[in-house]
Amino acid sequence: MAAEIQPKPQTRTPVLLNKIEASQDVVNTAVIIPKEDGVISVSDDRTIRIWLKRDSGQYWPSIYHTMSASCSCMSFNPETRRLSVGMENGTISVSDNFCSFNMHSCMAHQGKVTVVLFVLEMEWVLSTGQDKNLTWHCSESGTQLGLYRTIAWVSGLQFDVETRHAFVGDHSGQVTILKLEQDSCSLVTTFKGHTGNVTALCWDPAQRVLFSGSSDHSIIMWDIGGRKGTAIELQGHNDKVQGLCYAPHTRQLISCSSDGGIVIWNMDVTRQETPEWLDSDSCQKCEQPFFWNFKQMWDSKKIGLRQHHCRKCGQAVCGKCSAKRSTIPLMGFEFEVRVCDSCHESITEEDRAPTATFHDSKHSIVYMHYEPTTGWLLTSGADKVVKVRQTRPDTLSKSVPDYRGAMRSRGEFEGTTV
Ligand SMILES: [Zn+2]
Ligand SMILES: [Zn+2]
């Protein structure tokens, strides 16, 4: 899966709107508060900060709260303004109103809380920890309702309210689907498709599609609603996938990786599954034996060759019969991959048109949040900076001039293709 050429950025969005020099330490999670025009950040420096935008166009820390330990994760519900924060010491703190910080806490895990998820409809706080436990607590009383032991650390957690299914992505590379009841749960199934850790999950309840991102650089789209077991691979990152968000209004998947890459995928495109790799003892094109096929090598007095696979047809081929490379966007390959000679001929220029756009966030992303009502995309970097971008070109004509003015005056304008 060698990635040789990265396609060039296709569009002017996302545009950088604002930068927040957020913290003494890395911001592990930050979210946009849509109505208040603000940002909440939680950090390794033990702080929860609320940043509200001032008339100058800059975000200023308006509320600041210091916790007992590093804050590793957070879940914010904009409707109820409820804030749930998971900490390094295993505690989860819940505040009914993020401005008041009248918080109640519970000890949910032995060791760091890795993901916290507030489910309004159930009044549940779901969380996973370094102790490999998935727990759910009553968000009102803080009482633990149930527990499930995962096989590895969890870094992706999503919940479908309608069917009460929890999707749990772990460091062994698998996604576990659990059906949660008030105080018990049952294992529904597991998905295995990644060769690295599952690092991010995103659930689109409308189309009933689950996206998983991995340290193997790939994203898999699991079509659960389609009931055909379709799993489409999306290859567009050169590093560990760090975040996944689905933008329902524009039908786009937004993914980011730790090298700072942001990819915006057009999900209106119908993509195909990649083929199974076929087994053969000789090249399925020129019939030359592969190197372990001693009998044919001896009989035909030929040298054994290395086996490769065409990414389009899945045939086992030798290097000579698969010397060319091509992108295959309709199979999720936005980077050039190995194809056999006949497949290379069959791929037209039109087929090669990218189905995603590529952007550089210019920082190593640790967390990403997308706010659907405004189209704003937030990234938090290892550089301790939080950046807010506008992803929707339709709203740009309104929002850009005054933001740009504000940033030019501070000398922080990054350019339009960022
Ligand atoms: Zn061959
Ligand atoms: Zn082929």
GROMACS .gro file of C-alpha atoms and ligand atoms in nm:
model
  420
    1MET     CA    1   0.000   0.000   0.000
    2ALA     CA    2   0.276   0.237  -0.088
    3ALA     CA    3   0.167   0.597  -0.100
    4GLU     CA    4   0.372   0.764  -0.365
    5ILE     CA    5   0.198   1.082  -0.470
    6GLN     CA    6  -0.038   1.287  -0.261
    7PRO     CA    7  -0.307   1.460  -0.464
    8LYS     CA    8  -0.298   1.838  -0.452
    9PRO     CA    9  -0.557   2.037  -0.256
   10GLN     CA   10  -0.870   2.083  -0.469
   11THR     CA   11  -1.062   2.352  -0.289
   12ARG     CA   12  -1.025   2.671  -0.094
   13THR     CA   13  -1.199   2.542   0.219
   14PRO     CA   14  -1.142   2.479   0.504
   15VAL     CA   15  -1.031   2.831   0.587
   16LEU     CA   16  -0.861   2.911   0.913
   17LEU     CA   17  -1.084   3.137   1.121
   18ASN     CA   18  -0.904   3.149   1.451
   19LYS     CA   19  -0.617   3.019   1.657
   20ILE     CA   20  -0.625   2.971   2.033
   21GLU     CA   21  -0.302   2.939   2.223
   22ALA     CA   22  -0.495   2.723   2.457
   23SER     CA   23  -0.297   2.588   2.742
   24GLN     CA   24   0.030   2.519   2.923
   25ASP     CA   25  -0.001   2.164   2.804
   26VAL     CA   26  -0.161   1.963   2.527
   27VAL     CA   27  -0.537   2.006   2.492
   28ASN     CA   28  -0.669   1.650   2.483
   29THR     CA   29  -1.022   1.743   2.383
   30ALA     CA   30  -1.182   2.068   2.273
   31VAL     CA   31  -1.530   2.133   2.139
   32ILE     CA   32  -1.709   2.425   1.978
   33ILE     CA   33  -2.004   2.573   2.171
   34PRO     CA   34  -2.220   2.675   1.874
   35LYS     CA   35  -2.460   2.927   2.032
   36GLU     CA   36  -2.214   3.108   2.253
   37ASP     CA   37  -1.945   3.129   1.986
   38GLY     CA   38  -1.706   2.964   2.225
   39VAL     CA   39  -1.475   2.670   2.275
   40ILE     CA   40  -1.434   2.439   2.575
   41SER     CA   41  -1.094   2.279   2.620
   42VAL     CA   42  -0.962   2.021   2.865
   43SER     CA   43  -0.593   1.973   2.904
   44ASP     CA   44  -0.307   1.776   3.056
   45ASP     CA   45  -0.243   2.088   3.265
   46ARG     CA   46  -0.555   1.987   3.470
   47THR     CA   47  -0.763   2.277   3.345
   48ILE     CA   48  -1.105   2.310   3.189
   49ARG     CA   49  -1.126   2.641   3.003
   50ILE     CA   50  -1.416   2.814   2.838
   51TRP     CA   51  -1.307   3.048   2.558
   52LEU     CA   52  -1.557   3.304   2.434
   53LYS     CA   53  -1.504   3.517   2.128
   54ARG     CA   54  -1.462   3.887   2.196
   55ASP     CA   55  -1.538   4.179   1.965
   56SER     CA   56  -1.175   4.174   1.852
   57GLY     CA   57  -1.248   3.836   1.690
   58GLN     CA   58  -1.016   3.661   1.932
   59TYR     CA   59  -1.106   3.394   2.183
   60TRP     CA   60  -1.035   3.480   2.544
   61PRO     CA   61  -1.042   3.247   2.844
   62SER     CA   62  -1.363   3.348   3.018
   63ILE     CA   63  -1.395   3.067   3.269
   64TYR     CA   64  -1.117   2.860   3.407
   65HIS     CA   65  -1.138   2.560   3.636
   66THR     CA   66  -0.855   2.352   3.780
   67MET     CA   67  -0.922   1.983   3.840
   68SER     CA   68  -0.752   1.730   4.068
   69ALA     CA   69  -0.575   1.553   3.778
   70SER     CA   70  -0.496   1.584   3.407
   71CYS     CA   71  -0.812   1.596   3.198
   72SER     CA   72  -0.787   1.328   2.931
   73CYS     CA   73  -1.127   1.345   2.761
   74MET     CA   74  -1.457   1.528   2.757
   75SER     CA   75  -1.812   1.507   2.627
   76PHE     CA   76  -2.029   1.817   2.587
   77ASN     CA   77  -2.398   1.830   2.507
   78PRO     CA   78  -2.486   2.173   2.365
   79GLU     CA   79  -2.862   2.132   2.424
   80THR     CA   80  -2.837   2.072   2.796
   81ARG     CA   81  -2.498   2.241   2.837
   82ARG     CA   82  -2.391   1.934   3.032
   83LEU     CA   83  -2.019   1.874   3.046
   84SER     CA   84  -1.860   1.539   3.139
   85VAL     CA   85  -1.484   1.529   3.189
   86GLY     CA   86  -1.271   1.214   3.224
   87MET     CA   87  -0.944   1.237   3.411
   88GLU     CA   88  -0.610   1.065   3.435
   89ASN     CA   89  -0.686   0.937   3.788
   90GLY     CA   90  -0.999   0.749   3.674
   91THR     CA   91  -1.250   1.011   3.791
   92ILE     CA   92  -1.537   1.141   3.580
   93SER     CA   93  -1.679   1.482   3.671
   94VAL     CA   94  -2.017   1.593   3.544
   95SER     CA   95  -2.138   1.952   3.545
   96ASP     CA   96  -2.502   2.038   3.471
   97ASN     CA   97  -2.404   2.371   3.328
   98PHE     CA   98  -2.057   2.421   3.192
   99CYS     CA   99  -2.050   2.778   3.323
  100SER     CA  100  -2.126   2.694   3.684
  101PHE     CA  101  -1.877   2.413   3.747
  102ASN     CA  102  -2.105   2.278   4.011
  103MET     CA  103  -1.968   1.933   3.946
  104HIS     CA  104  -2.030   1.592   4.088
  105SER     CA  105  -1.764   1.327   4.046
  106CYS     CA  106  -1.741   0.951   4.053
  107MET     CA  107  -1.450   0.710   4.046
  108ALA     CA  108  -1.520   0.524   3.724
  109HIS     CA  109  -1.188   0.357   3.638
  110GLN     CA  110  -0.859   0.235   3.776
  111GLY     CA  111  -0.628   0.455   3.576
  112LYS     CA  112  -0.684   0.705   3.299
  113VAL     CA  113  -1.027   0.757   3.147
  114THR     CA  114  -0.972   0.722   2.771
  115VAL     CA  115  -1.315   0.814   2.631
  116VAL     CA  116  -1.623   0.965   2.792
  117LEU     CA  117  -1.959   0.992   2.616
  118PHE     CA  118  -2.274   1.152   2.755
  119VAL     CA  119  -2.601   1.008   2.621
  120LEU     CA  120  -2.879   1.255   2.694
  121GLU     CA  121  -3.169   1.027   2.601
  122MET     CA  122  -3.059   0.759   2.847
  123GLU     CA  123  -2.910   0.992   3.109
  124TRP     CA  124  -2.598   0.780   3.082
  125VAL     CA  125  -2.231   0.863   3.096
  126LEU     CA  126  -2.045   0.592   2.905
  127SER     CA  127  -1.673   0.569   2.960
  128THR     CA  128  -1.372   0.353   2.892
  129GLY     CA  129  -1.042   0.345   3.074
  130GLN     CA  130  -0.691   0.219   3.088
  131ASP     CA  131  -0.826  -0.058   3.312
  132LYS     CA  132  -0.994  -0.199   2.993
  133ASN     CA  133  -1.340  -0.150   3.137
  134LEU     CA  134  -1.637   0.001   2.961
  135THR     CA  135  -1.876   0.137   3.223
  136TRP     CA  136  -2.199   0.330   3.216
  137HIS     CA  137  -2.313   0.552   3.498
  138CYS     CA  138  -2.634   0.738   3.568
  139SER     CA  139  -2.548   1.099   3.486
  140GLU     CA  140  -2.787   1.225   3.756
  141SER     CA  141  -2.679   1.016   4.054
  142GLY     CA  142  -2.330   0.907   3.946
  143THR     CA  143  -2.422   0.545   4.025
  144GLN     CA  144  -2.253   0.279   3.814
  145LEU     CA  145  -2.512   0.086   3.616
  146GLY     CA  146  -2.308  -0.163   3.419
  147LEU     CA  147  -1.962  -0.280   3.320
  148TYR     CA  148  -1.808  -0.467   3.027
  149ARG     CA  149  -1.450  -0.585   3.010
  150THR     CA  150  -1.284  -0.506   2.677
  151ILE     CA  151  -0.989  -0.707   2.542
  152ALA     CA  152  -0.768  -0.401   2.499
  153TRP     CA  153  -0.755  -0.026   2.564
  154VAL     CA  154  -1.037   0.162   2.402
  155SER     CA  155  -0.987   0.483   2.205
  156GLY     CA  156  -1.312   0.497   2.009
  157LEU     CA  157  -1.663   0.486   2.153
  158GLN     CA  158  -1.995   0.565   1.987
  159PHE     CA  159  -2.357   0.498   2.083
  160ASP     CA  160  -2.673   0.453   1.879
  161VAL     CA  161  -2.963   0.581   2.084
  162GLU     CA  162  -3.233   0.413   1.878
  163THR     CA  163  -3.105   0.056   1.917
  164ARG     CA  164  -2.889   0.111   2.230
  165HIS     CA  165  -2.586  -0.030   2.055
  166ALA     CA  166  -2.243   0.077   2.173
  167PHE     CA  167  -1.954   0.063   1.925
  168VAL     CA  168  -1.622   0.009   2.096
  169GLY     CA  169  -1.293   0.039   1.904
  170ASP     CA  170  -0.984  -0.090   2.078
  171HIS     CA  171  -0.607  -0.120   2.053
  172SER     CA  172  -0.624  -0.481   1.930
  173GLY     CA  173  -0.773  -0.340   1.608
  174GLN     CA  174  -1.125  -0.466   1.651
  175VAL     CA  175  -1.461  -0.297   1.690
  176THR     CA  176  -1.700  -0.461   1.935
  177ILE     CA  177  -2.073  -0.401   1.916
  178LEU     CA  178  -2.262  -0.431   2.243
  179LYS     CA  179  -2.628  -0.400   2.319
  180LEU     CA  180  -2.658  -0.206   2.644
  181GLU     CA  181  -2.947  -0.245   2.886
  182GLN     CA  182  -3.003  -0.044   3.202
  183ASP     CA  183  -2.771  -0.264   3.408
  184SER     CA  184  -2.636  -0.533   3.175
  185CYS     CA  185  -2.511  -0.579   2.822
  186SER     CA  186  -2.472  -0.845   2.557
  187LEU     CA  187  -2.211  -0.891   2.288
  188VAL     CA  188  -2.366  -0.851   1.943
  189THR     CA  189  -2.066  -0.895   1.714
  190THR     CA  190  -1.708  -0.786   1.644
  191PHE     CA  191  -1.562  -0.628   1.330
  192LYS     CA  192  -1.205  -0.698   1.233
  193GLY     CA  193  -1.054  -0.511   0.944
  194HIS     CA  194  -0.763  -0.302   1.065
  195THR     CA  195  -0.404  -0.415   1.100
  196GLY     CA  196  -0.334  -0.148   1.365
  197ASN     CA  197  -0.513   0.001   1.669
  198VAL     CA  198  -0.857   0.147   1.622
  199THR     CA  199  -0.794   0.513   1.705
  200ALA     CA  200  -1.125   0.679   1.620
  201LEU     CA  201  -1.489   0.589   1.556
  202CYS     CA  202  -1.774   0.787   1.406
  203TRP     CA  203  -2.138   0.675   1.380
  204ASP     CA  204  -2.383   0.824   1.136
  205PRO     CA  205  -2.725   0.731   1.276
  206ALA     CA  206  -2.915   0.851   0.967
  207GLN     CA  207  -2.747   0.615   0.719
  208ARG     CA  208  -2.648   0.367   0.989
  209VAL     CA  209  -2.286   0.366   0.884
  210LEU     CA  210  -1.991   0.327   1.118
  211PHE     CA  211  -1.650   0.470   1.030
  212SER     CA  212  -1.337   0.341   1.201
  213GLY     CA  213  -0.993   0.498   1.177
  214SER     CA  214  -0.670   0.324   1.265
  215SER     CA  215  -0.300   0.359   1.330
  216ASP     CA  216  -0.263   0.155   1.006
  217HIS     CA  217  -0.351   0.489   0.829
  218SER     CA  218  -0.678   0.354   0.688
  219ILE     CA  219  -1.045   0.424   0.747
  220ILE     CA  220  -1.311   0.157   0.705
  221MET     CA  221  -1.673   0.240   0.636
  222TRP     CA  222  -1.890  -0.037   0.779
  223ASP     CA  223  -2.233  -0.026   0.614
  224ILE     CA  224  -2.449  -0.163   0.895
  225GLY     CA  225  -2.778  -0.024   0.762
  226GLY     CA  226  -2.727  -0.183   0.419
  227ARG     CA  227  -2.727  -0.531   0.582
  228LYS     CA  228  -2.499  -0.671   0.312
  229GLY     CA  229  -2.182  -0.672   0.516
  230THR     CA  230  -2.016  -0.414   0.294
  231ALA     CA  231  -1.693  -0.268   0.427
  232ILE     CA  232  -1.528   0.002   0.216
  233GLU     CA  233  -1.168   0.104   0.276
  234LEU     CA  234  -1.063   0.468   0.248
  235GLN     CA  235  -0.692   0.528   0.195
  236GLY     CA  236  -0.601   0.894   0.211
  237HIS     CA  237  -0.369   0.941   0.508
  238ASN     CA  238   0.005   0.897   0.548
  239ASP     CA  239  -0.007   0.862   0.926
  240LYS     CA  240  -0.219   0.740   1.216
  241VAL     CA  241  -0.583   0.850   1.185
  242GLN     CA  242  -0.662   1.069   1.486
  243GLY     CA  243  -1.020   1.178   1.435
  244LEU     CA  244  -1.333   1.116   1.226
  245CYS     CA  245  -1.643   1.336   1.196
  246TYR     CA  246  -1.941   1.307   0.966
  247ALA     CA  247  -2.093   1.627   0.825
  248PRO     CA  248  -2.457   1.538   0.754
  249HIS     CA  249  -2.553   1.859   0.569
  250THR     CA  250  -2.282   1.823   0.309
  251ARG     CA  251  -2.260   1.443   0.325
  252GLN     CA  252  -1.888   1.453   0.386
  253LEU     CA  253  -1.662   1.251   0.608
  254ILE     CA  254  -1.384   1.454   0.765
  255SER     CA  255  -1.079   1.264   0.882
  256CYS     CA  256  -0.749   1.380   1.025
  257SER     CA  257  -0.416   1.220   1.100
  258SER     CA  258  -0.130   1.287   1.339
  259ASP     CA  259   0.088   1.428   1.057
  260GLY     CA  260  -0.160   1.718   1.035
  261GLY     CA  261  -0.345   1.594   0.727
  262ILE     CA  262  -0.716   1.665   0.697
  263VAL     CA  263  -0.910   1.476   0.431
  264ILE     CA  264  -1.266   1.567   0.335
  265TRP     CA  265  -1.435   1.275   0.163
  266ASN     CA  266  -1.736   1.311  -0.063
  267MET     CA  267  -1.970   1.042   0.069
  268ASP     CA  268  -2.224   1.087  -0.211
  269VAL     CA  269  -1.990   0.880  -0.424
  270THR     CA  270  -2.066   0.510  -0.444
  271ARG     CA  271  -1.745   0.324  -0.374
  272GLN     CA  272  -1.670  -0.044  -0.419
  273GLU     CA  273  -1.511  -0.289  -0.182
  274THR     CA  274  -1.150  -0.383  -0.245
  275PRO     CA  275  -1.117  -0.739  -0.380
  276GLU     CA  276  -0.990  -1.034  -0.180
  277TRP     CA  277  -0.631  -1.112  -0.271
  278LEU     CA  278  -0.616  -1.432  -0.474
  279ASP     CA  279  -0.371  -1.714  -0.402
  280SER     CA  280  -0.162  -1.859  -0.679
  281ASP     CA  281   0.170  -2.039  -0.718
  282SER     CA  282   0.244  -1.853  -1.037
  283CYS     CA  283   0.171  -1.512  -1.191
  284GLN     CA  284  -0.192  -1.505  -1.303
  285LYS     CA  285  -0.089  -1.297  -1.606
  286CYS     CA  286   0.238  -1.441  -1.749
  287GLU     CA  287   0.232  -1.774  -1.558
  288GLN     CA  288   0.590  -1.739  -1.432
  289PRO     CA  289   0.631  -1.935  -1.106
  290PHE     CA  290   0.653  -1.756  -0.772
  291PHE     CA  291   0.969  -1.830  -0.573
  292TRP     CA  292   0.821  -2.102  -0.347
  293ASN     CA  293   0.698  -2.301  -0.648
  294PHE     CA  294   1.012  -2.517  -0.684
  295LYS     CA  295   0.850  -2.779  -0.905
  296GLN     CA  296   0.748  -2.539  -1.181
  297MET     CA  297   1.076  -2.350  -1.147
  298TRP     CA  298   1.261  -2.677  -1.209
  299ASP     CA  299   1.025  -2.806  -1.484
  300SER     CA  300   1.025  -2.484  -1.685
  301LYS     CA  301   1.384  -2.383  -1.590
  302LYS     CA  302   1.257  -2.045  -1.475
  303ILE     CA  303   1.357  -1.824  -1.185
  304GLY     CA  304   1.100  -1.785  -0.910
  305LEU     CA  305   0.950  -1.437  -0.874
  306ARG     CA  306   0.808  -1.236  -0.588
  307GLN     CA  307   0.431  -1.227  -0.557
  308HIS     CA  308   0.237  -0.901  -0.571
  309HIS     CA  309  -0.134  -0.828  -0.586
  310CYS     CA  310  -0.328  -0.596  -0.812
  311ARG     CA  311  -0.538  -0.369  -0.590
  312LYS     CA  312  -0.816  -0.352  -0.848
  313CYS     CA  313  -0.872  -0.717  -0.946
  314GLY     CA  314  -0.694  -0.889  -0.657
  315GLN     CA  315  -0.497  -1.122  -0.888
  316ALA     CA  316  -0.158  -1.254  -0.783
  317VAL     CA  317   0.091  -1.108  -1.027
  318CYS     CA  318   0.464  -1.069  -1.074
  319GLY     CA  319   0.639  -0.732  -1.061
  320LYS     CA  320   0.677  -0.716  -1.437
  321CYS     CA  321   0.304  -0.760  -1.498
  322SER     CA  322   0.218  -0.492  -1.240
  323ALA     CA  323   0.478  -0.224  -1.302
  324LYS     CA  324   0.228   0.064  -1.316
  325ARG     CA  325   0.055   0.257  -1.040
  326SER     CA  326  -0.279   0.433  -1.029
  327THR     CA  327  -0.518   0.594  -0.790
  328ILE     CA  328  -0.853   0.412  -0.772
  329PRO     CA  329  -1.075   0.666  -0.594
  330LEU     CA  330  -1.390   0.461  -0.644
  331MET     CA  331  -1.228   0.186  -0.438
  332GLY     CA  332  -1.112   0.431  -0.172
  333PHE     CA  333  -0.752   0.453  -0.299
  334GLU     CA  334  -0.679   0.825  -0.321
  335PHE     CA  335  -0.309   0.740  -0.335
  336GLU     CA  336  -0.144   0.553  -0.618
  337VAL     CA  337  -0.137   0.179  -0.568
  338ARG     CA  338  -0.009  -0.125  -0.758
  339VAL     CA  339  -0.233  -0.242  -1.040
  340CYS     CA  340  -0.179  -0.509  -1.305
  341ASP     CA  341  -0.121  -0.394  -1.663
  342SER     CA  342  -0.469  -0.486  -1.788
  343CYS     CA  343  -0.638  -0.308  -1.496
  344HIS     CA  344  -0.418  -0.003  -1.558
  345GLU     CA  345  -0.549   0.012  -1.913
  346SER     CA  346  -0.908  -0.016  -1.795
  347ILE     CA  347  -0.886   0.280  -1.555
  348THR     CA  348  -0.987   0.599  -1.738
  349GLU     CA  349  -0.887   0.958  -1.655
  350GLU     CA  350  -1.244   1.006  -1.535
  351ASP     CA  351  -1.209   0.712  -1.294
  352ARG     CA  352  -0.902   0.881  -1.147
  353ALA     CA  353  -1.087   1.199  -1.048
  354PRO     CA  354  -1.032   1.239  -0.673
  355THR     CA  355  -1.335   1.189  -0.447
  356ALA     CA  356  -1.171   1.364  -0.154
  357THR     CA  357  -0.983   1.687  -0.090
  358PHE     CA  358  -0.657   1.710   0.102
  359HIS     CA  359  -0.553   1.982   0.343
  360ASP     CA  360  -0.268   2.053   0.580
  361SER     CA  361  -0.364   2.171   0.929
  362LYS     CA  362   0.000   2.264   0.994
  363HIS     CA  363   0.004   2.097   1.333
  364SER     CA  364   0.018   1.742   1.463
  365ILE     CA  365  -0.348   1.673   1.542
  366VAL     CA  366  -0.442   1.505   1.870
  367TYR     CA  367  -0.814   1.576   1.859
  368MET     CA  368  -1.075   1.698   1.610
  369HIS     CA  369  -1.432   1.823   1.652
  370TYR     CA  370  -1.686   1.923   1.386
  371GLU     CA  371  -1.982   2.146   1.466
  372PRO     CA  372  -2.259   2.069   1.212
  373THR     CA  373  -2.473   2.384   1.251
  374THR     CA  374  -2.189   2.624   1.171
  375GLY     CA  375  -1.969   2.391   0.964
  376TRP     CA  376  -1.675   2.475   1.188
  377LEU     CA  377  -1.394   2.229   1.232
  378LEU     CA  378  -1.172   2.240   1.537
  379THR     CA  379  -0.834   2.073   1.563
  380SER     CA  380  -0.620   2.051   1.874
  381GLY     CA  381  -0.251   2.001   1.816
  382ALA     CA  382   0.053   1.863   1.994
  383ASP     CA  383   0.179   2.225   1.959
  384LYS     CA  384  -0.076   2.324   2.233
  385VAL     CA  385  -0.270   2.530   1.981
  386VAL     CA  386  -0.638   2.492   1.896
  387LYS     CA  387  -0.742   2.596   1.545
  388VAL     CA  388  -1.093   2.668   1.423
  389ARG     CA  389  -1.170   2.643   1.052
  390GLN     CA  390  -1.472   2.696   0.834
  391THR     CA  391  -1.538   2.395   0.609
  392ARG     CA  392  -1.847   2.514   0.424
  393PRO     CA  393  -1.774   2.733   0.120
  394ASP     CA  394  -2.138   2.858   0.115
  395THR     CA  395  -2.091   3.042   0.446
  396LEU     CA  396  -1.749   3.183   0.363
  397SER     CA  397  -1.850   3.502   0.188
  398LYS     CA  398  -2.016   3.611   0.510
  399SER     CA  399  -1.763   3.503   0.766
  400VAL     CA  400  -1.425   3.547   0.603
  401PRO     CA  401  -1.372   3.921   0.563
  402ASP     CA  402  -1.405   4.019   0.925
  403TYR     CA  403  -1.213   3.719   1.053
  404ARG     CA  404  -0.940   3.777   0.801
  405GLY     CA  405  -0.919   4.141   0.899
  406ALA     CA  406  -0.891   4.050   1.263
  407MET     CA  407  -0.619   3.799   1.195
  408ARG     CA  408  -0.421   4.009   0.949
  409SER     CA  409  -0.394   4.280   1.206
  410ARG     CA  410  -0.240   4.026   1.440
  411GLY     CA  411  -0.019   3.884   1.168
  412GLU     CA  412  -0.163   3.535   1.208
  413PHE     CA  413  -0.341   3.483   0.880
  414GLU     CA  414  -0.242   3.148   0.738
  415GLY     CA  415  -0.374   3.162   0.384
  416THR     CA  416  -0.686   3.031   0.221
  417THR     CA  417  -0.596   2.680   0.122
  418VAL     CA  418  -0.515   2.567   0.474
  419ZN      ZN  419   0.374  -1.185  -1.463
  420ZN      ZN  420  -0.570  -0.620  -1.203
   0.00000   0.00000   0.00000
